[in-house]
Structure formats: C-alpha cells, structure tokens
Amino acid sequence: MNLSGLMILSAAFASGAMTATAEEYYVKELTFPAGADSVTKIDMASRLVPNERQLAWQERELTAFLHFGMNTFTDREWGDGTESPEMFNPSELDTDQWVRSLKDAGFKMVILTAKHHDGFCLWPTATTKHSVASSAWRGGKGDVVADLRKSCDKYGMKLGIYLSPWDRNAACYGDSPRYNDMFVAQLTELLTNYGKIDEVWFDGACGEGPNGKKQEYDWLRFRETMRRLQPDAVLAITGDDVRWVGNEGGRGRETEWSVTPLVPSIFSYSDSVNNALGIDGMSPLIGERSSVVAADRLYWWPSEVDVSIRPGWFYHDTEQPHSLRRMAEIYLQSVGRNSVLLLNIPPDRRGLIADADVDRLMELRRWIDDNFSENKLKDPSCGITAVVLEEEIAKGQRVERFDVEGLIDGQWQAIASGTTIGKKRILTFDEVHPSDLRLNVLQSRGEPHAKLTGAYRMVMPASDDESAAVSLPTMVSDGWIQYARGGENPVYFYDMRSEQPVAGLVYTPDVEDNGGLIYRYVVMASDNGIDWHKVDAPGEFGNIEANPVAQRVAFGNSVMARFIALIPTETVGQTLRADASQIRLLAPAK
Ligand code: FUL
C-alpha cells in the first residue's frame, strides 16, 4: 500500500508482549490509498496516533495564557496599531508573581502574547521600533519575554509564545514577501534568544475588511522555522499540531475527535477540502465515521480549549473573574472532553495578576484537588457523581460509543453514556450508590484501549451570580430607538431630551440570539437632530465574533450632545438583529 505518514510497530509487539500480530500505526497524519473502501478507512483511522510532541502536550492538561500588551493600557480587546509605544508602562511588572501564582494553581506551561494584533512587541526586537524599546517602561531597556523566561526557569515552568500573524502596525503588512520576512525574523528572535519554547501559537484572527491589506502568509516557511529552531515545540491553531476547539467560551465538544479529516489551515488545500467535506473548525462534528469515509486524508489534530478567566482576553477594570462554578464547568468541558485547557489570566496595568484572579485560580485548584483526588473506584458504594474514562491514545482514539453501568440493588444499570473518550473523559450525574462499576464500549474502530480509571463524589460549586463578571460604570439611561432601513442594517438613535455629557457606550451582544453582531461602526452626535458630527471612537468591537462579550467603548473627547447615533458599518455572522437594549450610554466618571 502506498501510505503517507510514518508507520511504527505497536509497543506491545515490539516488547514481545501479548499481541501476536504487529499493529501498524500512522503517526500524525495519513493518506488513504486510492479507492480505499470504508472498512479500510475506518481501520486505518483507528491506527492514527499522536507524535511524541503531541503526546507530551496532551499530558499537560492545564496551560496558562497571558494576554498582556498595549491593549492592557488602552482598555481594548484589539488595538489598531496606531497606539504610541509610550503608553506601555506597567508600574510594578513582576513576572515572578505571575509564574509563582500559576505554578501554585497547578499550571505546567505559560504562553505569553509576545505580539498581539496591534503589532506592539513585548521584547526589544530588531524588526520594528514598535516595541518595549520605545516605551517609557524601564527607560526602554525592559524585555517582558526575558523576564518571563527567567521566572519560568526559577519555578520550573514551560514557556510558550503567542505571535500574532495579523499585524496592524507593520508598514509592510500586506506586502506579502516583505512581511513574511519580518515575521520569520521575529519568530527567529523569539525562538533563538529565550531558551526552550514548548508551544508556538499563531492566531487565526485577521480582521482586515474587503478594502484592507491582504497578506498571503507563508505558513509552511513559518512552520519550517519553528521546527528547525525548537523541534520539541507544538504549533497551535494556524498550525498542524494543536487545533483550536472552535469557540472562546471554554466548551469542548461532547464528541471530540483528535482524529479528524479537517485540514489545518496552514495547508493551501485546506479550504477546498474542508468545503467539500462541509466542515470547518467550528463544526459540531469533525471526526465521525461519515466524514472519515468521505475523506482522503486524516490528521491527529487534538483540541485546545482557549478561554479567559474574565470576559475579555485583556485586563479591564470593569470586569471580574468568572465564578468558581463557571470555572469548574470550563474544566469539565475541556480537560473532561479530550482537550487541553488553555486558561487566560490577564495581568493588569501594574504588570501583576490581580488578587481576585489569583484567588479564583487557587479556588479552582482546590476544587479540582478536593473533588478528584479520592478515587472511589474500588468502593463506589459510598456515593459517586462522576466517572473518569481514559483511552490509551498512544494507540489511537477508537471509542465511538459507550456507557458506564453501576451495580445497584443487584442490577446493572446505565449511569452515564457518551460517544468519544480520548485522552480523558469526565462524565457527571446525580449521586448513585453502586457496589460495582463497568465500562461497556458499544461501538469502536477496532479493538478499544479504554478504561474506567476513576469514580468520584464530585460536588459542583454553588451557582453564584455570573453577571458580577462585568461591572459597568453608570449609564446615562437605557432607551435607544432602532430604525430598520429596509433590508439594511438598523441604525440606533438615542435622544437624551437635553444636552448631556457622554463618555462612551457599551455593547452587550445577546449570545443566545444567534443573529449577526456589530463589528465596525460609526458614532455620530448632534445637539438638534439635524446637524451631526462624528464622535472620536475606536470604530470596532474587537474580537466580537469569537468572543461575544460586553465591550465598552470610550469616546476620545468627552461629548456634549442631545442625540447619539450608532451606525453599524460592518457586521459579522448572520443578519444583524442587535436589539437596541444591547446598547447603553456611559456617563462620564464622577
Ligand atoms: C483571538 C484573538 O483575536 C483574541 O484577541 C485573543 O488573542 C484570542 C486568544 O484569539 O483570535
């Protein structure tokens, strides 16, 4: 057979144990032979396995994300690249405090936004002046990446790098070969001068509109640079080692396959193949039998769940960390659904992780320890509410359907069921008192290597008020009027009845609604409803599509007006249905 992808022998065979016949494994990716039938395809899918880098990555379970940079100082989620480097000036930056807190909370790796979309570099790069070297911080002599490296060494923490391909500051962005050279130079600096790097994160976001600069990225060159300089590092998101789960809300899929026909977007054929298969990175099913059978190629491309401890990715003093209950749910829906949890904890303007976040992290750690350290597998009769299942993924991911039965009053009864297991699956249920437990694999691709490894009396933290996660300053009032313009996006007006000072506005999209969202906009003000002038506002709700949380917009100059209009100029998703009640005006701070 003509197969791409390496083949290795099964460990069991190589060590002479148990299995009589060698099982061939395909490492990381495979191409089906021409004309392969569905039986062959499913059989081969069962023998696709991760490489060593991917296995080591999956073992980590918890990785910390640190969004820190220009946006921390401008109070935005996406900067537009015009920010003055002078604005970056943390007063007490202490990377020891970051790493110590994260270590105590059980993290094994930390990934820093060395450059976000605004292009500001947290290390003194030779590629642009738009960096810490031009900032007021430490007289331009500081290097956040170097500080973090030292702290990671001190506390035994692995380091990863987020380097945004989208760069709204670089003059050469859009001049594809020149920007690709610059990006490779930045990558080379980061992967050469800061010791061992274990994960490189290339964000997929690119908000350039139809008139924006179109950059043709040389993904394979970026990957080659990374493999050469840091062979142990995994390449995440716009990379082929680690896959974005598809949302920023902390939700792994109920059916989460690491074996998928979804083609990583670094390959030029990804769009055409994925479109033909009818899947993308956000599809609810990306590895079930029908899509495997329809495919020509498969990838071991495991899921990473990236989510922030606060509503936004960057620190905003109007936001608070999510409740412990929400954090517990995120843990169960990520680590408990065959994924690594990449949890963002954004340092504040001082350059410290805020106490509230440190406290929440420690509470989460204690909750995990309290609930998952006493394994009652041997004696579940005292009452259990959760089971943990694991597949030996070095031998592939195979289980397609299973249930867990408990022996209750002498009868085997199903207490939990599911589809995929993968590295780890946690299932929760109302308390039962079985005297014994068993896992039944009901459907599998070949011989399953799955086990029930734990039974726990897990208690969810009490439900508390998640709305505390966003506290917004005083509103002038509610009461916008919405004008639908036949077929076009609506325009939103507010009449304050008299001239008043307005400091900004807040847009809180309704995530349940599934309608379109306002992405770009213009704000106009008027004192008579006839003569209007444009208000100085950022013009964009950055990252609203991937992370539709409340966003606060501060107007550049304080505005005195009776009428305010918000005119959406670009939307994302479906037809815009934003209800006027989602927009509120902010009064100037007292
Ligand atoms: C997104 C970015 O646009 C956000 O700002 C954030 O960095 C998140 C992790 O990825 O795509």
Coordinates of C-alpha atoms and ligand atoms in Angstrom, one line a residue:
M1 CA 0.0 0.0 0.0
N2 CA 1.1 3.5 -0.7
L3 CA 0.7 5.3 2.5
S4 CA 1.9 8.6 3.6
G5 CA 2.8 9.1 7.3
L6 CA 5.3 7.1 9.2
M7 CA 4.4 3.6 10.3
I8 CA 5.7 2.3 13.5
L9 CA 5.2 -1.0 15.3
S10 CA 3.0 -1.3 18.3
A11 CA 4.8 -1.1 21.6
A12 CA 3.1 -4.3 22.7
F13 CA 4.5 -6.2 19.7
A14 CA 8.0 -4.6 20.0
S15 CA 8.3 -5.6 23.6
G16 CA 7.1 -9.1 22.7
A17 CA 4.0 -8.8 25.0
M18 CA 0.5 -10.0 24.5
T19 CA -0.4 -9.2 20.9
A20 CA 0.5 -11.8 18.4
T21 CA 0.5 -9.6 15.3
A22 CA 2.1 -6.3 14.8
E23 CA -0.2 -3.4 14.6
E24 CA 0.9 -0.7 12.2
Y25 CA 0.4 2.8 13.4
Y26 CA 0.4 6.0 11.3
V27 CA 1.9 8.9 13.1
K28 CA 0.2 12.3 13.0
E29 CA -1.3 12.1 9.5
L30 CA -2.2 9.5 6.9
T31 CA -3.4 9.5 3.3
F32 CA -5.8 6.7 2.3
P33 CA -4.8 4.6 -0.7
A34 CA -6.7 5.4 -3.8
G35 CA -10.0 3.6 -3.9
A36 CA -9.9 2.5 -0.2
D37 CA -13.3 1.3 1.0
S38 CA -15.0 2.4 4.1
V39 CA -13.8 -0.7 6.1
T40 CA -10.2 0.1 5.3
K41 CA -10.6 3.7 6.1
I42 CA -12.1 3.1 9.5
D43 CA -9.5 0.6 10.3
M44 CA -6.7 2.9 9.3
A45 CA -8.3 5.8 11.3
S46 CA -8.2 3.6 14.3
R47 CA -4.4 3.3 14.0
L48 CA -3.6 7.0 13.6
V49 CA -1.6 8.1 16.6
P50 CA -0.1 11.4 18.0
N51 CA 3.6 12.0 17.7
E52 CA 5.7 12.5 20.9
R53 CA 5.4 16.2 20.9
Q54 CA 1.6 15.9 20.8
L55 CA 1.5 13.3 23.5
A56 CA 3.6 15.3 25.8
W57 CA 1.4 18.4 25.1
Q58 CA -1.7 16.4 25.9
E59 CA -0.3 15.3 29.2
R60 CA -0.1 18.9 30.5
E61 CA -3.9 19.3 30.7
L62 CA -3.6 22.9 32.0
T63 CA -1.8 25.7 30.3
A64 CA -1.9 29.3 31.3
F65 CA -2.4 32.1 28.7
L66 CA -1.2 35.6 29.5
H67 CA -2.7 38.4 27.4
F68 CA -0.7 41.4 28.2
G69 CA 0.4 44.3 26.0
M70 CA -0.8 47.6 24.5
N71 CA -4.4 46.7 25.0
T72 CA -3.9 46.4 28.7
F73 CA -3.1 50.2 28.7
T74 CA -5.8 51.3 26.1
D75 CA -8.6 49.2 27.7
R76 CA -9.3 47.5 24.4
E77 CA -9.5 43.9 23.1
W78 CA -7.9 44.7 19.7
G79 CA -5.7 47.6 19.1
D80 CA -5.4 49.1 15.6
G81 CA -1.6 49.6 15.6
T82 CA -1.6 53.4 15.9
E83 CA -1.1 53.4 19.6
S84 CA 2.0 55.2 20.9
P85 CA 4.6 52.8 22.4
E86 CA 4.9 55.3 25.2
M87 CA 1.6 54.1 26.5
F88 CA 3.0 50.8 27.6
N89 CA 4.2 51.4 31.1
P90 CA 3.5 48.8 33.8
S91 CA 4.3 50.3 37.2
E92 CA 5.2 47.1 39.0
L93 CA 5.8 44.4 36.4
D94 CA 6.8 41.2 38.2
T95 CA 6.9 38.0 36.2
D96 CA 7.8 36.0 39.3
Q97 CA 4.4 36.9 40.7
W98 CA 2.8 35.6 37.5
V99 CA 4.6 32.3 37.4
R100 CA 4.5 31.6 41.1
S101 CA 0.8 32.1 41.2
L102 CA 0.3 29.9 38.1
K103 CA 2.6 27.2 39.5
D104 CA 0.7 27.1 42.8
A105 CA -2.5 26.7 40.8
G106 CA -1.1 23.7 39.0
F107 CA -0.2 25.0 35.6
K108 CA 2.7 23.4 33.8
M109 CA 3.2 25.9 31.0
V110 CA 2.5 29.6 30.3
I111 CA 2.0 31.2 26.9
L112 CA 2.6 35.0 26.5
T113 CA 1.2 37.3 23.9
A114 CA 4.7 38.4 22.7
K115 CA 2.9 40.4 20.0
H116 CA -0.9 40.8 19.6
H117 CA -2.7 42.2 16.5
D118 CA -1.7 45.8 17.3
G119 CA 1.9 44.8 16.4
F120 CA 3.5 46.0 19.7
C121 CA 6.3 43.7 20.7
L122 CA 7.0 42.8 24.3
W123 CA 10.6 42.2 23.5
P124 CA 13.2 44.6 22.1
T125 CA 13.0 43.3 18.5
A126 CA 15.3 44.5 15.7
T127 CA 12.4 44.2 13.3
T128 CA 10.4 47.3 14.3
K129 CA 10.5 50.3 16.6
H130 CA 7.0 49.4 17.8
S131 CA 8.2 47.6 20.9
V132 CA 9.1 47.9 24.6
A133 CA 12.4 49.5 23.5
S134 CA 10.4 52.6 22.5
S135 CA 8.2 52.6 25.6
A136 CA 8.5 54.5 28.8
W137 CA 8.8 51.2 30.8
R138 CA 12.3 50.8 32.4
G139 CA 13.5 53.6 30.1
G140 CA 13.2 51.4 27.1
K141 CA 15.6 48.8 28.5
G142 CA 12.9 46.3 29.5
D143 CA 12.2 42.9 28.0
V144 CA 9.0 41.1 29.2
V145 CA 9.9 37.9 27.4
A146 CA 13.3 37.8 29.0
D147 CA 11.8 38.4 32.5
L148 CA 9.3 35.7 32.0
R149 CA 11.9 33.3 30.8
K150 CA 13.9 33.9 34.0
S151 CA 10.8 33.4 36.1
C152 CA 9.9 30.2 34.3
D153 CA 13.4 28.8 34.9
K154 CA 13.1 29.8 38.6
Y155 CA 9.8 28.0 39.1
G156 CA 10.2 25.1 36.7
M157 CA 7.5 26.3 34.2
K158 CA 7.5 25.7 30.5
L159 CA 7.2 28.7 28.2
G160 CA 5.2 29.2 25.0
I161 CA 4.9 32.2 22.7
Y162 CA 1.8 33.8 21.0
L163 CA 2.9 35.7 18.0
S164 CA 0.1 37.3 16.0
P165 CA 0.5 36.9 12.3
W166 CA -2.0 39.7 11.8
D167 CA -0.1 42.9 12.4
R168 CA -1.9 46.2 12.2
N169 CA 1.2 48.3 12.8
A170 CA 3.8 46.9 10.4
A171 CA 4.0 49.1 7.3
C172 CA 4.9 46.1 5.2
Y173 CA 1.9 44.1 6.3
G174 CA 0.0 43.1 3.1
D175 CA 3.3 43.3 1.1
S176 CA 3.4 39.6 1.4
P177 CA 7.0 38.6 0.9
R178 CA 8.3 41.5 2.9
Y179 CA 6.0 40.9 5.9
N180 CA 6.7 37.2 5.8
D181 CA 10.4 38.0 6.1
M182 CA 9.7 40.3 9.0
F183 CA 7.5 37.6 10.7
V184 CA 10.2 35.0 10.3
A185 CA 12.8 37.4 11.7
Q186 CA 10.5 38.0 14.8
L187 CA 9.9 34.3 15.2
T188 CA 13.7 33.6 14.9
E189 CA 14.4 36.1 17.6
L190 CA 11.9 34.6 19.9
L191 CA 12.9 31.0 19.2
T192 CA 16.6 31.7 19.5
N193 CA 17.1 34.1 22.3
Y194 CA 14.8 32.8 25.0
G195 CA 15.7 29.2 25.7
K196 CA 13.3 26.3 25.3
I197 CA 9.9 27.2 23.8
D198 CA 7.3 24.5 24.0
E199 CA 4.3 25.9 22.2
V200 CA 4.0 28.5 19.4
W201 CA 0.6 30.0 19.0
F202 CA -0.3 31.5 15.6
D203 CA -3.7 33.1 16.0
G204 CA -6.1 32.7 13.1
A205 CA -7.8 36.1 13.5
C206 CA -7.5 38.7 10.8
G207 CA -10.0 41.5 10.8
E208 CA -8.9 43.2 7.6
G209 CA -12.1 44.1 5.7
P210 CA -12.5 43.8 1.9
N211 CA -10.5 47.0 1.5
G212 CA -7.9 46.1 3.9
K213 CA -4.4 44.7 3.1
K214 CA -4.4 41.1 2.1
Q215 CA -1.4 39.3 3.4
E216 CA -0.5 35.9 1.9
Y217 CA 1.2 34.2 4.8
D218 CA 3.9 31.7 4.1
W219 CA 2.7 29.2 6.7
L220 CA 5.0 26.4 5.7
R221 CA 8.0 28.6 6.0
F222 CA 6.9 29.7 9.5
R223 CA 6.5 26.1 10.4
E224 CA 9.9 25.1 9.0
T225 CA 11.5 27.9 11.0
M226 CA 9.9 26.7 14.2
R227 CA 10.7 23.1 13.6
R228 CA 14.3 23.9 12.9
L229 CA 14.8 26.2 16.0
Q230 CA 12.5 24.5 18.5
P231 CA 11.9 20.9 17.4
D232 CA 10.0 20.0 20.6
A233 CA 7.5 22.8 20.3
V234 CA 4.0 22.2 19.2
L235 CA 2.5 24.6 16.6
A236 CA -1.0 25.6 17.7
I237 CA -4.1 27.0 15.9
T238 CA -2.7 28.0 12.5
G239 CA -0.5 25.0 12.8
D240 CA -0.9 21.3 12.5
D241 CA 0.0 20.0 16.0
V242 CA -2.8 21.5 18.1
R243 CA -6.3 22.5 16.9
W244 CA -8.5 25.4 18.1
V245 CA -11.6 23.9 19.7
G246 CA -13.7 26.4 17.7
N247 CA -15.0 28.8 20.4
E248 CA -13.6 31.1 23.1
G249 CA -16.3 30.1 25.6
G250 CA -14.5 27.2 27.2
R251 CA -16.6 24.4 25.5
G252 CA -15.1 21.2 24.2
R253 CA -17.4 19.1 22.1
E254 CA -19.4 16.2 23.5
T255 CA -17.9 14.3 20.6
E256 CA -14.3 15.4 20.4
W257 CA -12.2 13.5 18.0
S258 CA -8.4 14.0 17.8
V259 CA -8.5 12.0 14.6
T260 CA -10.1 14.3 12.0
P261 CA -10.3 14.9 8.3
L262 CA -10.4 18.7 9.0
V263 CA -7.3 20.1 7.1
P264 CA -5.2 22.5 9.2
S265 CA -5.4 25.9 7.5
I266 CA -1.6 26.2 7.0
F267 CA -2.1 23.9 4.0
S268 CA -3.1 25.6 0.8
Y269 CA -5.7 23.0 0.0
S270 CA -7.5 23.3 3.4
D271 CA -10.4 25.5 2.2
S272 CA -11.2 23.4 -0.8
V273 CA -11.0 20.1 1.0
N274 CA -12.8 21.3 4.1
N275 CA -15.6 23.0 2.0
A276 CA -16.0 19.8 0.0
L277 CA -16.3 17.8 3.3
G278 CA -18.7 20.5 4.6
I279 CA -16.7 21.1 7.8
D280 CA -14.8 23.9 9.4
G281 CA -13.1 24.4 12.7
M282 CA -16.3 25.3 14.4
S283 CA -18.5 22.4 13.1
P284 CA -20.1 20.4 15.9
L285 CA -18.9 17.1 14.3
I286 CA -15.4 16.9 12.7
G287 CA -14.4 13.2 13.0
E288 CA -17.4 10.9 12.9
R289 CA -17.5 7.9 10.6
S290 CA -19.2 9.6 7.7
S291 CA -16.6 12.3 7.4
V292 CA -13.7 9.9 7.8
V293 CA -15.2 7.7 5.0
A294 CA -15.7 10.8 2.8
A295 CA -12.1 12.0 3.3
D296 CA -8.8 11.3 1.5
R297 CA -6.6 12.3 4.5
L298 CA -6.7 12.2 8.2
Y299 CA -4.8 14.2 10.9
W300 CA -4.1 13.6 14.5
W301 CA -5.1 17.2 15.5
P302 CA -6.2 17.4 19.1
S303 CA -8.3 20.2 20.6
E304 CA -7.1 23.0 22.8
V305 CA -9.8 25.0 24.6
D306 CA -8.7 28.6 25.0
V307 CA -10.9 30.7 27.3
S308 CA -10.3 33.7 29.6
I309 CA -10.9 33.7 33.3
R310 CA -12.5 37.1 32.7
P311 CA -15.0 38.0 29.9
G312 CA -12.3 39.7 27.8
W313 CA -8.8 38.5 26.9
F314 CA -7.1 41.6 28.2
Y315 CA -7.4 43.2 31.6
H316 CA -10.2 45.7 32.0
D317 CA -11.0 47.1 35.4
T318 CA -14.8 46.9 34.7
E319 CA -14.5 43.1 34.6
Q320 CA -14.1 40.4 37.3
P321 CA -13.1 36.8 37.1
H322 CA -15.8 34.3 36.3
S323 CA -17.4 32.5 39.2
L324 CA -15.9 29.3 40.6
R325 CA -18.8 27.4 39.3
R326 CA -18.2 28.7 35.8
M327 CA -14.5 27.8 36.1
A328 CA -15.5 24.2 37.2
E329 CA -17.8 23.9 34.2
I330 CA -15.0 25.0 31.9
Y331 CA -12.6 22.4 33.5
L332 CA -15.2 19.6 33.0
Q333 CA -15.9 20.7 29.4
S334 CA -12.3 21.0 28.4
V335 CA -10.0 18.6 30.3
G336 CA -13.0 16.4 30.7
R337 CA -13.7 16.4 27.0
N338 CA -10.4 15.2 25.5
S339 CA -8.8 18.7 25.3
V340 CA -6.1 20.8 26.9
L341 CA -7.4 23.8 28.8
L342 CA -5.6 27.0 27.9
L343 CA -6.8 29.4 30.5
N344 CA -6.1 33.1 30.1
I345 CA -5.2 35.2 33.2
P346 CA -4.5 38.8 32.0
P347 CA -2.0 40.8 34.1
D348 CA -3.2 44.3 34.9
R349 CA -1.7 47.7 34.3
R350 CA 0.7 47.3 37.2
G351 CA 2.0 44.2 35.4
L352 CA 0.7 41.9 38.1
I353 CA -2.0 39.3 38.1
A354 CA -4.8 40.8 40.2
D355 CA -5.6 39.3 43.6
A356 CA -9.1 38.4 42.5
D357 CA -7.7 36.2 39.7
V358 CA -5.1 34.6 41.9
D359 CA -7.8 33.8 44.5
R360 CA -10.0 32.3 41.8
L361 CA -7.2 30.2 40.4
M362 CA -6.4 28.8 43.9
E363 CA -10.1 28.1 44.4
L364 CA -10.2 26.2 41.2
R365 CA -7.1 24.2 42.1
R366 CA -8.6 23.3 45.5
W367 CA -11.9 22.3 43.8
I368 CA -10.1 20.0 41.4
D369 CA -8.0 18.5 44.2
D370 CA -10.9 18.1 46.6
N371 CA -13.1 16.5 44.0
F372 CA -10.7 14.4 42.0
S373 CA -8.2 13.0 44.4
E374 CA -10.2 10.5 46.3
N375 CA -10.8 7.7 43.8
K376 CA -13.8 5.6 44.8
L377 CA -13.4 3.1 42.0
K378 CA -12.7 0.3 44.5
D379 CA -15.5 1.3 46.8
P380 CA -18.2 3.4 44.9
S381 CA -21.0 2.3 47.2
C382 CA -20.5 5.4 49.4
G383 CA -21.9 7.5 46.6
I384 CA -20.5 8.9 43.4
T385 CA -21.4 11.7 41.0
A386 CA -18.6 11.5 38.4
V387 CA -16.6 8.9 36.5
V388 CA -13.3 9.4 34.6
L389 CA -12.5 7.4 31.5
E390 CA -9.3 7.3 29.5
E391 CA -8.1 5.9 26.2
E392 CA -4.5 4.9 25.7
I393 CA -4.1 7.5 22.9
A394 CA -0.6 6.3 22.1
K395 CA -2.6 3.5 20.4
G396 CA -5.1 5.9 18.8
Q397 CA -8.6 7.2 19.5
R398 CA -11.1 4.5 18.8
V399 CA -14.2 4.5 21.1
E400 CA -17.3 5.8 19.3
R401 CA -20.0 5.0 21.8
F402 CA -20.0 3.7 25.4
D403 CA -21.9 3.5 28.6
V404 CA -20.9 3.1 32.2
E405 CA -23.1 0.8 34.3
G406 CA -23.3 0.6 38.0
L407 CA -24.4 -2.5 40.0
I408 CA -27.3 -1.0 42.0
D409 CA -29.5 -3.2 44.2
G410 CA -28.1 -6.3 42.4
Q411 CA -28.9 -4.9 38.9
W412 CA -26.6 -3.4 36.3
Q413 CA -27.9 0.0 35.4
A414 CA -26.5 2.6 32.9
I415 CA -25.5 5.6 34.9
A416 CA -23.7 7.5 32.2
S417 CA -23.1 7.3 28.4
G418 CA -21.2 9.1 25.7
T419 CA -19.6 8.9 22.3
T420 CA -15.9 9.7 22.3
I421 CA -13.4 9.2 25.2
G422 CA -9.9 10.2 24.0
K423 CA -7.3 11.3 26.5
K424 CA -9.7 11.9 29.3
R425 CA -13.5 12.0 29.6
I426 CA -15.3 13.1 32.7
L427 CA -19.0 12.4 33.0
T428 CA -21.2 13.7 35.8
F429 CA -24.6 12.5 37.0
D430 CA -26.8 12.6 40.1
E431 CA -25.4 10.7 43.0
V432 CA -25.7 6.9 42.8
H433 CA -24.5 4.2 45.2
P434 CA -23.4 1.3 43.1
S435 CA -21.4 -1.6 44.6
D436 CA -19.5 -2.1 41.3
L437 CA -18.9 -0.3 38.0
R438 CA -18.2 -1.3 34.5
L439 CA -17.5 0.3 31.2
N440 CA -19.2 -1.1 28.1
V441 CA -17.7 0.0 24.8
L442 CA -20.7 -0.2 22.5
Q443 CA -19.0 0.9 19.3
S444 CA -15.4 1.2 18.4
R445 CA -13.0 1.5 15.5
G446 CA -11.1 -1.8 16.1
E447 CA -10.1 -3.0 19.5
P448 CA -10.6 -0.3 22.1
H449 CA -7.9 0.5 24.6
A450 CA -10.1 2.3 27.1
K451 CA -10.5 2.1 30.8
L452 CA -12.7 3.4 33.6
T453 CA -10.0 5.0 35.7
G454 CA -11.9 6.9 38.4
A455 CA -15.1 7.4 40.2
Y456 CA -15.6 10.4 42.4
R457 CA -18.0 12.1 44.7
M458 CA -17.7 15.4 42.9
V459 CA -19.8 18.4 44.1
M460 CA -20.2 21.4 41.8
P461 CA -19.5 24.8 43.4
A462 CA -22.7 26.6 44.3
S463 CA -24.1 28.7 41.5
D464 CA -23.3 32.3 42.0
D465 CA -24.0 35.4 40.1
E466 CA -22.1 35.4 36.8
S467 CA -23.2 38.9 36.0
A468 CA -20.7 40.0 38.6
A469 CA -18.1 39.2 35.9
V470 CA -18.8 42.5 34.2
S471 CA -19.4 45.6 36.3
L472 CA -20.1 48.7 34.2
P473 CA -20.0 52.3 35.2
T474 CA -23.1 54.4 35.5
M475 CA -25.3 54.5 32.5
V476 CA -26.9 57.7 31.3
S477 CA -30.0 55.7 30.7
D478 CA -31.5 53.0 28.6
G479 CA -33.9 53.7 25.7
W480 CA -32.4 53.6 22.3
I481 CA -34.6 53.8 19.3
Q482 CA -33.8 51.4 16.5
Y483 CA -34.5 52.2 12.8
A484 CA -34.6 49.4 10.4
R485 CA -33.6 50.5 7.0
G486 CA -35.3 48.2 4.5
G487 CA -33.0 45.2 4.1
E488 CA -30.0 47.1 5.5
N489 CA -28.6 47.1 9.0
P490 CA -30.6 49.0 11.5
V491 CA -29.3 52.3 12.9
Y492 CA -29.6 53.1 16.6
F493 CA -30.6 56.5 17.9
Y494 CA -30.8 57.9 21.4
D495 CA -32.5 61.1 22.4
M496 CA -31.4 62.3 25.9
R497 CA -34.0 65.1 25.7
S498 CA -31.4 67.7 26.7
E499 CA -27.7 68.2 26.0
Q500 CA -25.6 65.9 28.3
P501 CA -22.0 64.8 28.6
V502 CA -21.4 61.2 27.3
A503 CA -18.2 59.3 27.9
G504 CA -18.8 56.2 25.8
L505 CA -21.1 53.3 25.2
V506 CA -21.4 49.6 26.0
Y507 CA -22.5 46.9 23.6
T508 CA -23.6 43.7 25.1
P509 CA -24.5 41.2 22.3
D510 CA -27.0 38.6 23.0
V511 CA -25.1 35.3 22.6
E512 CA -28.2 33.2 22.7
D513 CA -29.7 35.0 19.8
N514 CA -27.5 33.6 17.0
G515 CA -28.1 36.7 15.0
G516 CA -25.4 38.9 13.5
L517 CA -23.1 41.1 15.6
I518 CA -22.0 44.7 15.1
Y519 CA -18.2 44.6 14.3
R520 CA -17.4 48.0 12.9
Y521 CA -19.4 51.2 13.5
V522 CA -19.5 55.0 13.4
V523 CA -20.9 57.0 16.3
M524 CA -22.5 60.4 15.4
A525 CA -23.6 63.1 17.8
S526 CA -26.0 66.1 17.4
D527 CA -27.5 68.7 19.6
N528 CA -30.5 69.3 17.4
G529 CA -31.1 66.1 15.5
I530 CA -30.2 67.8 12.2
D531 CA -26.5 68.7 12.3
W532 CA -24.4 65.7 13.1
H533 CA -20.7 65.3 13.8
K534 CA -18.6 62.2 14.0
V535 CA -17.5 61.1 17.5
D536 CA -14.0 60.0 18.1
A537 CA -14.4 56.3 18.9
P538 CA -12.4 53.2 18.1
G539 CA -14.9 52.2 15.4
E540 CA -14.6 48.5 16.1
F541 CA -15.7 45.9 18.6
G542 CA -12.5 43.9 18.5
N543 CA -12.8 40.1 18.5
I544 CA -16.6 40.3 19.0
E545 CA -17.2 37.3 16.7
A546 CA -15.1 34.8 18.5
N547 CA -15.8 36.2 22.0
P548 CA -19.1 38.0 22.0
V549 CA -18.9 39.6 25.5
A550 CA -19.9 43.1 26.6
Q551 CA -17.5 45.7 25.2
R552 CA -17.0 49.2 26.5
V553 CA -16.1 52.0 24.1
A554 CA -14.6 55.2 25.5
F555 CA -15.1 58.3 23.3
G556 CA -11.8 60.1 22.6
N557 CA -13.2 63.5 23.6
S558 CA -15.9 64.0 26.0
V559 CA -19.1 64.6 24.0
M560 CA -21.9 67.0 24.8
A561 CA -24.9 66.1 22.8
R562 CA -28.6 65.6 22.9
F563 CA -28.7 62.9 20.2
I564 CA -26.3 60.0 19.7
A565 CA -26.4 57.6 16.8
L566 CA -24.6 54.3 16.4
I567 CA -24.4 53.2 12.8
P568 CA -23.1 49.7 12.2
T569 CA -20.9 49.7 9.1
E570 CA -19.7 46.1 9.2
T571 CA -21.3 43.1 10.8
V572 CA -20.3 39.5 11.3
G573 CA -22.3 36.3 11.3
Q574 CA -26.0 36.3 10.3
T575 CA -28.3 39.2 9.6
L576 CA -27.9 41.8 12.3
R577 CA -30.6 41.5 14.9
A578 CA -29.0 43.6 17.6
D579 CA -31.7 44.8 19.8
A580 CA -31.5 48.4 20.9
S581 CA -31.4 47.3 24.6
Q582 CA -28.0 45.9 23.9
I583 CA -26.5 49.4 23.6
R584 CA -26.2 51.7 26.5
L585 CA -24.5 55.1 27.0
L586 CA -22.0 55.8 29.7
A587 CA -21.9 58.9 31.8
P588 CA -18.5 60.5 32.5
A589 CA -16.9 59.2 35.6
K590 CA -17.7 61.4 38.6
Ligands
FUL1 C1 -8.3 35.6 19.1 C2 -7.8 37.0 19.2 O1 -8.3 37.8 18.2 C3 -8.1 37.4 20.5 O2 -7.8 38.8 20.7 C4 -7.3 36.5 21.5 O3 -5.9 36.7 21.3 C5 -7.7 35.1 21.3 C6 -6.9 34.1 22.1 O4 -7.6 34.7 19.9 O5 -8.4 35.1 17.9

